CSV table of C-alpha atoms and ligand atoms in Angstrom, one decimal:
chain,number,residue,atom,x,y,z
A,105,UNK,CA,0.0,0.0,0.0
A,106,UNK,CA,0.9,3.6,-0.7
A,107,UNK,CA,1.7,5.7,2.2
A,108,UNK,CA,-0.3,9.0,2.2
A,109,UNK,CA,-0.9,10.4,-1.0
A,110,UNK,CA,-2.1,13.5,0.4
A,111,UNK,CA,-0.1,16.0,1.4
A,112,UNK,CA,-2.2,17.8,3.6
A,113,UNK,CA,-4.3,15.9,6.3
A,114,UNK,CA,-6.9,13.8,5.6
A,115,UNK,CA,-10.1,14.3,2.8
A,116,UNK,CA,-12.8,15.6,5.3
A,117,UNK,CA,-10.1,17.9,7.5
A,118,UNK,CA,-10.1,20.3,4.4
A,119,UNK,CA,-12.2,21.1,1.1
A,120,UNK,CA,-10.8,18.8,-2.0
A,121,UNK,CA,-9.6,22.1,-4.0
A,122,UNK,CA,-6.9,22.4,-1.5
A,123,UNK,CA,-5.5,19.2,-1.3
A,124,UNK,CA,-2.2,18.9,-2.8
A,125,UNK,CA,-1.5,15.0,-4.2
A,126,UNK,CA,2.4,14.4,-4.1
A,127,UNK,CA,1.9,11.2,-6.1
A,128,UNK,CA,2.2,10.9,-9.5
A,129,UNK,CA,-0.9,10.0,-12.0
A,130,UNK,CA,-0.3,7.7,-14.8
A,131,UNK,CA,-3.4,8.7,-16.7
A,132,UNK,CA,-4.2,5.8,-19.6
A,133,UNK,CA,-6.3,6.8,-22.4
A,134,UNK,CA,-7.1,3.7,-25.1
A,135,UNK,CA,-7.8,5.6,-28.2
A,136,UNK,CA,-8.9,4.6,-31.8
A,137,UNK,CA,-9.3,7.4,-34.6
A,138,UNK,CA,-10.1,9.9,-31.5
A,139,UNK,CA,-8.3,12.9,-32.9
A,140,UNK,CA,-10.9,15.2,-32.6
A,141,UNK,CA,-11.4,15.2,-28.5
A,142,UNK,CA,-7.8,14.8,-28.5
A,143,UNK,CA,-7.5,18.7,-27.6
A,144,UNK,CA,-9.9,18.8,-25.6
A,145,UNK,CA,-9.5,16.0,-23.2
A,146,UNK,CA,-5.9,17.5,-22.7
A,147,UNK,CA,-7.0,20.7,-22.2
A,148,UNK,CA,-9.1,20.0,-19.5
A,149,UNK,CA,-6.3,17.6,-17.7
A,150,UNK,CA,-4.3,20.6,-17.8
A,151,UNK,CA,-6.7,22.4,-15.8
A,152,UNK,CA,-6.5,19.7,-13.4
A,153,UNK,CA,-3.0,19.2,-13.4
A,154,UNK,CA,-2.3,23.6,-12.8
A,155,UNK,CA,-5.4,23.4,-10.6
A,156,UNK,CA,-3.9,20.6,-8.2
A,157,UNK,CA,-0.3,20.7,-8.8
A,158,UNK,CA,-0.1,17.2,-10.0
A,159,UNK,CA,2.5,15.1,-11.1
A,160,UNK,CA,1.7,13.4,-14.1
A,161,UNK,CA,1.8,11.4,-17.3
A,162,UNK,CA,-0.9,10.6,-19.9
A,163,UNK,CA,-0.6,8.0,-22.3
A,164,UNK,CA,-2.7,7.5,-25.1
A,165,UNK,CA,-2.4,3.9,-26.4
A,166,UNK,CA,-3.5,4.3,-30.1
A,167,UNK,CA,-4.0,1.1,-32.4
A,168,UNK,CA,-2.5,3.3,-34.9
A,169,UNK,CA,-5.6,5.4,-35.7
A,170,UNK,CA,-3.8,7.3,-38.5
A,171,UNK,CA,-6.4,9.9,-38.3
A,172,UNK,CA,-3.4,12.3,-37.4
A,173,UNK,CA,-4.1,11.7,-33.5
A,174,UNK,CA,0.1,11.4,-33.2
A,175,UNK,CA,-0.2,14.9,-34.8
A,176,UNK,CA,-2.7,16.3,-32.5
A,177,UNK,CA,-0.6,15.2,-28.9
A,178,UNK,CA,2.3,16.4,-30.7
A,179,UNK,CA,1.0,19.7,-31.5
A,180,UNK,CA,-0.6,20.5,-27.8
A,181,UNK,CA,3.3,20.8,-26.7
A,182,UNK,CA,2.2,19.0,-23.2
A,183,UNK,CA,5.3,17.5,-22.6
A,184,UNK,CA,3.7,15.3,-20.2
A,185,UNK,CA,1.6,13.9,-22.9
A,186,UNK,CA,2.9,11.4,-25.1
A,187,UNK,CA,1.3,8.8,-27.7
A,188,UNK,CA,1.9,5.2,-28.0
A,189,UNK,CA,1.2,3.3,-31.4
A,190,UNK,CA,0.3,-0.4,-31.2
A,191,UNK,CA,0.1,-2.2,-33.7
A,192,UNK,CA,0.0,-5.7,-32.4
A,193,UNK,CA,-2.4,-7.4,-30.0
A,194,UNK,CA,-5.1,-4.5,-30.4
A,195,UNK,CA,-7.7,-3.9,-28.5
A,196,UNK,CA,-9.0,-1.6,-25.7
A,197,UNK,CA,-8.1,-3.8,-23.0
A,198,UNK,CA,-4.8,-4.8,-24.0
A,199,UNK,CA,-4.3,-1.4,-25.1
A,200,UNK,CA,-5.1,-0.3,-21.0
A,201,UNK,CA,-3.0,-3.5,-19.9
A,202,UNK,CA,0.2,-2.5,-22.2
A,203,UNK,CA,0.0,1.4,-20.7
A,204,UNK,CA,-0.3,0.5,-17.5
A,205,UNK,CA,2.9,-1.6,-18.0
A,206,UNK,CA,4.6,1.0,-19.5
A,207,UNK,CA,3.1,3.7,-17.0
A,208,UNK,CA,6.3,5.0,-14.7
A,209,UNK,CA,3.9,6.4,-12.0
A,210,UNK,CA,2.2,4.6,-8.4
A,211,UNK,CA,-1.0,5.2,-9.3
A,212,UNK,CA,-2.7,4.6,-12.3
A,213,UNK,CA,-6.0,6.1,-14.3
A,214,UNK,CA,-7.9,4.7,-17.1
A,215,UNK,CA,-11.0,6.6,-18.8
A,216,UNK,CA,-12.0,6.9,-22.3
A,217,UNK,CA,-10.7,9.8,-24.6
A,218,UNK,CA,-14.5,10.9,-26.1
A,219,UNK,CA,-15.3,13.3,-22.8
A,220,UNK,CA,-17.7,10.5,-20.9
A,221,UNK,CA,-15.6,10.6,-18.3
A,222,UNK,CA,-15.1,14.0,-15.8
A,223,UNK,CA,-11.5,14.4,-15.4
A,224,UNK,CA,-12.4,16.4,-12.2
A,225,UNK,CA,-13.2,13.6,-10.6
A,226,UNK,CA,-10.0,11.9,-10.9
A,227,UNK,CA,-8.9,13.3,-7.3
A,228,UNK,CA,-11.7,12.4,-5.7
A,229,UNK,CA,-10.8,9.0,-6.9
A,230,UNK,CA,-7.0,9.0,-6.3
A,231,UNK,CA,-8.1,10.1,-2.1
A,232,UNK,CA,-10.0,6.8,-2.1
A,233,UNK,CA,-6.7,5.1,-2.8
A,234,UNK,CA,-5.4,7.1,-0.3
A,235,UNK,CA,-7.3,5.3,2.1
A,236,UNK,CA,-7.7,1.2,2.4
A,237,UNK,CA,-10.0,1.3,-1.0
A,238,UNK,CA,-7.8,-1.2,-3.9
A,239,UNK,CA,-10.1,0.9,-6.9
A,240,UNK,CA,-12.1,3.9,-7.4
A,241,UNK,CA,-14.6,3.6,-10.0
A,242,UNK,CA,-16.5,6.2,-11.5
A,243,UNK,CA,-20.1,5.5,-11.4
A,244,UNK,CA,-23.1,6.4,-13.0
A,245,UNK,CA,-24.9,3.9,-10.7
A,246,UNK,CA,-24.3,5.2,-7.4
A,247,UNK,CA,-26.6,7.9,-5.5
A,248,UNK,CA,-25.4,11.4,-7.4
A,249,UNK,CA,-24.5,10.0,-10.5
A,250,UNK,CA,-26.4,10.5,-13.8
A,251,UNK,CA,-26.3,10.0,-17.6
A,252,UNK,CA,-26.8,11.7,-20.2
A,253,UNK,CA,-30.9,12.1,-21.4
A,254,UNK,CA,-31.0,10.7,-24.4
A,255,UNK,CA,-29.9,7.2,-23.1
A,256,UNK,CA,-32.3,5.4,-24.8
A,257,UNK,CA,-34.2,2.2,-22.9
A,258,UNK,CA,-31.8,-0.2,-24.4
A,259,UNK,CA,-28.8,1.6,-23.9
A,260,UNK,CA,-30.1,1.6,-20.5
A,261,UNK,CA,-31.2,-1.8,-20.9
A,262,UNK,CA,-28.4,-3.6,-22.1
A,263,UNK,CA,-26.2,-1.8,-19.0
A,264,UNK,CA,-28.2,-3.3,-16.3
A,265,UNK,CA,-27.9,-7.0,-17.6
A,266,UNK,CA,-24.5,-6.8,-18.2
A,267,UNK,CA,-24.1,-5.3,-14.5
A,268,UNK,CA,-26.1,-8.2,-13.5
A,269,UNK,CA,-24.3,-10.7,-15.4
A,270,UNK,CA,-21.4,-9.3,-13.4
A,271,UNK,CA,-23.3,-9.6,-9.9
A,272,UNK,CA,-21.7,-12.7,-8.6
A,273,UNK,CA,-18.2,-11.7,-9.5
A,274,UNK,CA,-18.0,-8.1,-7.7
A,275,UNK,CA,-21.0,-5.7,-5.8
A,276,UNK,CA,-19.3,-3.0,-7.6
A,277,UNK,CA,-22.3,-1.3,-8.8
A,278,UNK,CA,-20.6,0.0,-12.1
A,279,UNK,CA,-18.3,-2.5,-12.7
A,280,UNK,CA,-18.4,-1.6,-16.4
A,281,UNK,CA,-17.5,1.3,-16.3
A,282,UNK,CA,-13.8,2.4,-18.2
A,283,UNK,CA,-13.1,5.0,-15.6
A,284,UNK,CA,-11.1,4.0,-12.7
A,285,UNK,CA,-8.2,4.0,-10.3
A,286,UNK,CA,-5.5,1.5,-8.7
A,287,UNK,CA,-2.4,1.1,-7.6
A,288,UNK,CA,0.4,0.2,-10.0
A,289,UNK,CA,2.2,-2.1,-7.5
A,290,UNK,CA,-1.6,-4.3,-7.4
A,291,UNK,CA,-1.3,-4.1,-10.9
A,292,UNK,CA,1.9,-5.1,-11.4
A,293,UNK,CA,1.3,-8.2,-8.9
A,294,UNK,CA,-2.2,-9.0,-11.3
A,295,UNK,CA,-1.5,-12.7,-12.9
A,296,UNK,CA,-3.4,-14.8,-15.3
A,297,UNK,CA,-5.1,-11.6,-17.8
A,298,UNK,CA,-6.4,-12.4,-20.4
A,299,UNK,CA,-10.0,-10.7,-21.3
A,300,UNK,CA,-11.7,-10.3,-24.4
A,301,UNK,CA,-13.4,-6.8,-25.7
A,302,UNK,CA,-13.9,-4.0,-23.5
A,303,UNK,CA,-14.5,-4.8,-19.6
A,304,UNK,CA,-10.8,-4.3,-18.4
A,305,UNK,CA,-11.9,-2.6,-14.8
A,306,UNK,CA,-13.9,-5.8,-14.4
A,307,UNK,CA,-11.2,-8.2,-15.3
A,308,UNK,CA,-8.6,-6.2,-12.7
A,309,UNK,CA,-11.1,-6.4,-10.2
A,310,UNK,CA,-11.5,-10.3,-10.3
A,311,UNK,CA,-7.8,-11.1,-11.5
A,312,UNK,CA,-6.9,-9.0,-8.4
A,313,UNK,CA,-9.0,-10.3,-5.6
A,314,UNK,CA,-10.2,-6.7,-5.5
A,315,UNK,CA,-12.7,-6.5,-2.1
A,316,UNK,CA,-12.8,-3.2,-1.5
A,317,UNK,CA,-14.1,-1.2,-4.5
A,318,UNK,CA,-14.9,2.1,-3.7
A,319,UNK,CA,-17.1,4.3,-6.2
A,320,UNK,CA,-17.4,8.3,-6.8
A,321,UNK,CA,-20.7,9.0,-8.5
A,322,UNK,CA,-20.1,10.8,-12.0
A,323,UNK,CA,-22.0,12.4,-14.6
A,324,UNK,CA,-21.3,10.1,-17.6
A,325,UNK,CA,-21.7,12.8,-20.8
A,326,UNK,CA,-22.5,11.1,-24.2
A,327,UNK,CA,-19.6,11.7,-27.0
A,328,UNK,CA,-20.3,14.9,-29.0
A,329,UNK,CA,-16.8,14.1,-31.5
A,330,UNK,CA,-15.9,10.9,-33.2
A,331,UNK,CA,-18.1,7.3,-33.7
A,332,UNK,CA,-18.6,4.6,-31.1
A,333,UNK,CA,-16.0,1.8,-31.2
A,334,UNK,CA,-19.0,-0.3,-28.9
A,335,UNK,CA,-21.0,-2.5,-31.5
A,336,UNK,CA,-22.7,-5.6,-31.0
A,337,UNK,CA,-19.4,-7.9,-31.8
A,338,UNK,CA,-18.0,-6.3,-28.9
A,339,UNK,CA,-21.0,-6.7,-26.5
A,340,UNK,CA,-21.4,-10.3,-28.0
A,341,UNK,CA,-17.5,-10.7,-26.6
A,342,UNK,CA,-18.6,-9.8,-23.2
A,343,UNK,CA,-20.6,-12.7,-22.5
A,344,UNK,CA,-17.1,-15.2,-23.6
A,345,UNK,CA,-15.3,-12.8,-21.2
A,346,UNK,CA,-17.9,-13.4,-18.1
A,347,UNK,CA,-17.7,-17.0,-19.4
A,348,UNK,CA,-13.8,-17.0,-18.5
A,349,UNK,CA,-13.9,-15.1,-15.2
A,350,UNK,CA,-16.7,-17.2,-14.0
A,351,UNK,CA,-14.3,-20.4,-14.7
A,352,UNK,CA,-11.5,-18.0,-13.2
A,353,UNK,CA,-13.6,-17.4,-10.0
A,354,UNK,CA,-16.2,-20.3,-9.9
A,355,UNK,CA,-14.1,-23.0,-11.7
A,356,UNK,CA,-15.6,-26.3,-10.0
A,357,UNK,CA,-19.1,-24.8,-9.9
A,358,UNK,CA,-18.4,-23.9,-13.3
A,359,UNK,CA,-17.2,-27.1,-14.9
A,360,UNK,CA,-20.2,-29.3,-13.0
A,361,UNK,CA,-22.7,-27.2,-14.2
A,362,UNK,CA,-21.5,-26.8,-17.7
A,363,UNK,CA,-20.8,-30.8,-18.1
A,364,UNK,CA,-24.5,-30.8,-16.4
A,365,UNK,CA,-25.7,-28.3,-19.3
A,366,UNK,CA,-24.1,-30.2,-21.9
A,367,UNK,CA,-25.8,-34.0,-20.0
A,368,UNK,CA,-29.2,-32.0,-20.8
A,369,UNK,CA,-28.5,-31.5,-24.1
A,370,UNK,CA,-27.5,-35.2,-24.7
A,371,UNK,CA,-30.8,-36.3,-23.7
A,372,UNK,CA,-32.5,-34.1,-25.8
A,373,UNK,CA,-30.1,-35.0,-29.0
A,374,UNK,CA,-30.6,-38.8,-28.0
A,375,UNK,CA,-34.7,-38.3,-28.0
A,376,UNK,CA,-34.3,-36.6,-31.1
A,377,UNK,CA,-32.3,-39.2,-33.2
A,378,UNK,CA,-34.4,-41.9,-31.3
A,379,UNK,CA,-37.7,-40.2,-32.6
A,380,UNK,CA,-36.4,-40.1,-36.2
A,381,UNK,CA,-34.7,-43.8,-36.8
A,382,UNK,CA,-38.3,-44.6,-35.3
A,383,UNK,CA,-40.2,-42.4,-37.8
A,384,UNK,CA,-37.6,-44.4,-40.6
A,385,UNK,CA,-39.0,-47.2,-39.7
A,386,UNK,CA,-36.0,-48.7,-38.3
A,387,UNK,CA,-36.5,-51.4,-35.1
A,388,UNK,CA,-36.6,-50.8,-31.5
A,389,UNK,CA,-33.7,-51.5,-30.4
A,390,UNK,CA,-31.7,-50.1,-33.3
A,391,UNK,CA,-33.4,-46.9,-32.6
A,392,UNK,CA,-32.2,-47.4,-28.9
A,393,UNK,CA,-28.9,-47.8,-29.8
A,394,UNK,CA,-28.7,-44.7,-32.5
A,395,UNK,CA,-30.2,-42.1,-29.7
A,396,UNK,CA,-27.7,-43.5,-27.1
A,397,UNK,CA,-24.4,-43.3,-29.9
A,398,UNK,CA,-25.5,-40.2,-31.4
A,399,UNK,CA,-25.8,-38.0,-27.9
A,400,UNK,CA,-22.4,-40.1,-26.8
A,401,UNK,CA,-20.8,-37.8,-29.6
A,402,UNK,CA,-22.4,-34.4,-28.6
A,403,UNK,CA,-21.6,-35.2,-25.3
A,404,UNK,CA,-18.1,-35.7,-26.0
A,405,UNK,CA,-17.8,-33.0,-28.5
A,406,UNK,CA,-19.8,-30.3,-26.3
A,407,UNK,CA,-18.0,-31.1,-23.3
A,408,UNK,CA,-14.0,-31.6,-24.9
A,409,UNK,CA,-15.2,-27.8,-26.3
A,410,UNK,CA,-16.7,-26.1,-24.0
A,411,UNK,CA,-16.8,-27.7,-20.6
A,412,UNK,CA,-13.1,-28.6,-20.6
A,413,UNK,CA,-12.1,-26.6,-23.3
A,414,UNK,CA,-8.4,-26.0,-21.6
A,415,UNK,CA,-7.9,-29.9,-22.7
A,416,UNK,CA,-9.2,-29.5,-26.6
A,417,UNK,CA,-5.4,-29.6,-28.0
A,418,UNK,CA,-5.4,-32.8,-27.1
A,419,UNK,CA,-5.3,-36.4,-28.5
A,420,UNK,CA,-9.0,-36.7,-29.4
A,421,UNK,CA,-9.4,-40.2,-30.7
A,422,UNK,CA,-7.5,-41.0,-26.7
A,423,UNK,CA,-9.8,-38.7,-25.2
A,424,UNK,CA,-12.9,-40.2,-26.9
A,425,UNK,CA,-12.0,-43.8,-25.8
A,426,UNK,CA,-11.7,-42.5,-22.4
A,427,UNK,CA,-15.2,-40.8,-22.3
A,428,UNK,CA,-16.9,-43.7,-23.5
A,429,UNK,CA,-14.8,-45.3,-21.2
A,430,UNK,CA,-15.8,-43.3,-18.2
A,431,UNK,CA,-19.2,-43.6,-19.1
A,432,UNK,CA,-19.3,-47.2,-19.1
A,433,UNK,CA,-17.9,-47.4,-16.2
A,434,UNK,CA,-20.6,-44.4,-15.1
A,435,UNK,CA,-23.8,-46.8,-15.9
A,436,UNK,CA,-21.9,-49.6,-14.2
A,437,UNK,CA,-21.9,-47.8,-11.1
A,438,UNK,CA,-25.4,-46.4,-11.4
A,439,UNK,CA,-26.3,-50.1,-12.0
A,440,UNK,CA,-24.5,-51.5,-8.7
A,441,UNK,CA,-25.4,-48.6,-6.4
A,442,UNK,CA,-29.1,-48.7,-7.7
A,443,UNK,CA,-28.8,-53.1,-6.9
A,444,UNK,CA,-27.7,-52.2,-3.6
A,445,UNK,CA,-29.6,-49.5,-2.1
A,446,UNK,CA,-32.9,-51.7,-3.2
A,447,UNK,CA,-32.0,-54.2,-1.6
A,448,UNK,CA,-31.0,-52.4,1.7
A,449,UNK,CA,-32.1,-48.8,2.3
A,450,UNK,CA,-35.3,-48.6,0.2
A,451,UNK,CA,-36.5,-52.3,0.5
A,452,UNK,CA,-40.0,-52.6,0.9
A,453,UNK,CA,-40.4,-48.8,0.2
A,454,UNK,CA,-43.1,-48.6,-2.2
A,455,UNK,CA,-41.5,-46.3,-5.4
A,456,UNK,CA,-38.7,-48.4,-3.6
A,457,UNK,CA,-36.7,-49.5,-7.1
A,458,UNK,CA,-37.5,-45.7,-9.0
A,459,UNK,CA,-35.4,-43.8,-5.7
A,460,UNK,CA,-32.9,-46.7,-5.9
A,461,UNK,CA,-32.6,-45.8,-9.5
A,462,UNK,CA,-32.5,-42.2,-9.1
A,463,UNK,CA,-29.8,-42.5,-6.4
A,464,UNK,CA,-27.5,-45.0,-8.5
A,465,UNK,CA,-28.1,-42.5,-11.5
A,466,UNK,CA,-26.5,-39.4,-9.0
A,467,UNK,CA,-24.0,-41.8,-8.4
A,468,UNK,CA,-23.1,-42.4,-11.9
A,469,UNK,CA,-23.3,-38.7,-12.6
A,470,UNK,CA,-21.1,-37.7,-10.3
A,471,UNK,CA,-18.7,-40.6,-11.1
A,472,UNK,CA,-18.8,-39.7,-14.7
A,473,UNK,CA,-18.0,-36.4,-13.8
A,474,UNK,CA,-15.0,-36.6,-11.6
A,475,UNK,CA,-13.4,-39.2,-14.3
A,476,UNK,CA,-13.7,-36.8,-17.1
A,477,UNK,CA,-12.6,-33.8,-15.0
A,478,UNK,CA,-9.6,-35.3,-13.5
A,479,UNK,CA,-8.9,-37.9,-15.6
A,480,UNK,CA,-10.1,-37.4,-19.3
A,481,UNK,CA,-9.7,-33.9,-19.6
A,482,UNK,CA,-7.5,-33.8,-16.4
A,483,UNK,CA,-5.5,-30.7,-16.4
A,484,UNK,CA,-1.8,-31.8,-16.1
A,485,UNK,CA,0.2,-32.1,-19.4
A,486,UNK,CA,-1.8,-29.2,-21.5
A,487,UNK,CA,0.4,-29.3,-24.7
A,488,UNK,CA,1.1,-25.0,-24.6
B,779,LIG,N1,-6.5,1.4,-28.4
B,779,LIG,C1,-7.8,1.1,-28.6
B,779,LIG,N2,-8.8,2.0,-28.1
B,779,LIG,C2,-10.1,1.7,-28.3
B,779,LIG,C3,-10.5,0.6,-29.1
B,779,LIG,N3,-11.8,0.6,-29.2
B,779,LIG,C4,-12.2,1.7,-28.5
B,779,LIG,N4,-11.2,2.4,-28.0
B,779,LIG,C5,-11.2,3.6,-27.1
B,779,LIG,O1,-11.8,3.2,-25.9
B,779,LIG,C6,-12.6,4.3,-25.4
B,779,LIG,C7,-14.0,3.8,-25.3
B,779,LIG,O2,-14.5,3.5,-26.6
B,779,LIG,P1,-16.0,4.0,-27.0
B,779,LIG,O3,-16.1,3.7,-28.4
B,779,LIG,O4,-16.2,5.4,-26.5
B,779,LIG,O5,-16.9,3.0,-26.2
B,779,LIG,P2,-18.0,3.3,-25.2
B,779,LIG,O6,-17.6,4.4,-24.3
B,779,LIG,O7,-18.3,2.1,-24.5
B,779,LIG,O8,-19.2,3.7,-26.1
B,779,LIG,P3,-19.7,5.2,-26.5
B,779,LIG,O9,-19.3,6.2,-25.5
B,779,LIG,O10,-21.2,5.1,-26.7
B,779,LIG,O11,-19.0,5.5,-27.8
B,779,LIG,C8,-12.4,5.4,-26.4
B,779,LIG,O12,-11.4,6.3,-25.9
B,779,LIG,C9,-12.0,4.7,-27.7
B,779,LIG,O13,-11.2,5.5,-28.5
B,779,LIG,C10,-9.5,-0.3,-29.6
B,779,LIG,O14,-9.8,-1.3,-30.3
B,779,LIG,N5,-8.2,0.0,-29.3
B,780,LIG,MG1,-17.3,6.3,-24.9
């Protein structure tokens, strides 16, 4: 942890204006073809830097806009400011992860470059650090914070499900939000990121262990220059991206209820190619036996993709053999607990053989499970 970053005595001892912060800033701006609010936002960090006395940096991480954005830093003659091309592994988030590494300051900002974000608010935020909070977000859900008016209802929409999306992961009531402060040293300690599209605050805050959040309340003011990079690719990524943290944070729950998911869909596949050998006119038992091979492959496919998808370089025609393996060996052990159980625990009971059945099938569940996850698709020996 930082000691104090103020200078002067605590936040509520004096009015913000006139505390002094002897920290640096590293402020990180991602920015594609953002040359018109390029004056503008660095105007107004100006004022904040003459107004407070700061220390600081700004970086603008461009994935080489070529809209003359280098041009435009150049000419404001901040020599404070500076602009970073990148050219491989674009994005905004990696473009936020690669200034942060290359930030020389303690603390570190992020906000967007089109003017949503209040730069006045960034010491308000950087005092939060100052005391035990690990990130200052800047809201527009807390009490005191506000949008724009012309957020229509699925702008609005679309926020609050992704928030809630985010729900079990942090209470952070904006976790969305590309506005924010931390410490370099917790980022520089982060291990294992690696998100997709444009929720970085969200993957620091689980990829650090963030728990205490803290948020000012902003007023989040639509762009007026330049076109919205947000389109539905990029909302589409942010479902893969709470797909990865949830494995990241949950990753037990996660793979049970996946392999679960993908069981369900088995049976429906194996009702479904049943129902049509029948409707062939193919026997019984033939029919039987397509349903069951049929759903054996989604299973196998579904769950070598998706479910253990950290294990899908691997041998597949090894990994098949020991699904069906595992499986066999599943039913076998549904078959023997089921024997068992009615012939001690439910005998007599009337439904007696249906809950032995539907104990021996948890059984074999659960069986089936564990020998895919940790033997299967077990983790050691991932070919990189
Ligand atoms: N380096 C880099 N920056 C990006 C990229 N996409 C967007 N940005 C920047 O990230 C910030 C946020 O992008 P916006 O397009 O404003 O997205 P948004 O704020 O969610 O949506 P709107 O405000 O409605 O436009 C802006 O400063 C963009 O210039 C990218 O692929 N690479
Ligand atoms: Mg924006």
């Amino acid at each position: 942890m930082q000691d104090s970053l103020i200078e002067t005595g605590p936040a509520d001892a004096q009015p913000l204006a006139e505390i002094r912060l002897n920290t640096g800033l590293s402020i990180i701006i991602p920015t594609y073809k953002e040359v018109e609010n390029i004056p503008h936002i660095l105007n107004r960090l100006d004022a904040l830097r003459q107004n407070y006395n700061l220390t600081l940096e700004v970086l603008f991480m461009d994935d080489d806009s070529q809209d003359g954005s280098v041009e435009a830093v150049a000419a404001s003659g901040f020599d404070w400011a500076r602009m970073i091309v990148r050219t491989k592994n674009r994005g905004l988030s990696w473009a936020v992860i690669d200034g942060f590494s290359a930030a020389q300051y303690p603390i570190l900002v992020c906000m967007d470059c089109d003017l949503s974000h209040p730069p006045e608010k960034i010491p308000q935020m950087v005092l939060g650090l100052a005391t035990d909070q690990q990130m200052m977000v800047g809201s527009r859900y807390v009490p005191g914070a506000s949008t724009d008016d012309d957020w229509g209802f699925m702008r609005w929409l679309n926020s609050v499900v992704a928030t809630m999306l985010a729900r079990p992961l942090t209470s952070v009531r904006d976790p969305m939000s590309g506005f924010f402060a931390m410490r370099k040293a917790d980022f520089d300690r982060a291990q294992d990121l690696n998100p997709v599209g444009y929720k970085i605050a969200l993957e620091l805050i689980v990829k650090c262990a963030f728990g205490n959040v803290g948020e000012v309340p902003i007023h989040f003011t639509d762009r007026v220059h330049g076109e919205s990079k947000l389109t539905l690719k990029e909302q589409l990524k942010y479902i893969q991206h709470l797909r990865r943290l949830y494995l990241y944070r949950f990753a037990n729950a996660m793979y049970l209820a996946q392999f679960l998911v993908v069981g369900a869909s088995g049976v429906v596949v194996n009702l479904l190619v049943l129902s049509l050998l029948q409707l062939i006119g193919l026997p019984d038992a033939l029919c039987l036996a397509g349903g069951i091979g049929v759903s054996v492959v989604t299973n196998f496919m579904l769950n070598r993709r998706f479910t253990f998808s950290y294990a899908r370089d691997r041998n597949i025609a090894a990994q098949f053999a020991g699904f069906v393996g595992a499986s066999a060996i599943g039913v076998a052990v549904s078959f023997g607990v089921s024997l068992i159980l009615r012939e001690s625990a439910f005998e007599g009971m009337s439904y007696g053989l249906q809950l032995a059945a539907l104990c021996g099938i948890a059984a074999g569940m659960i069986f089936n499970y564990l020998g895919n996850r940790y033997f299967v698709f077990r983790k050691t020996h991932i070919r990189k």
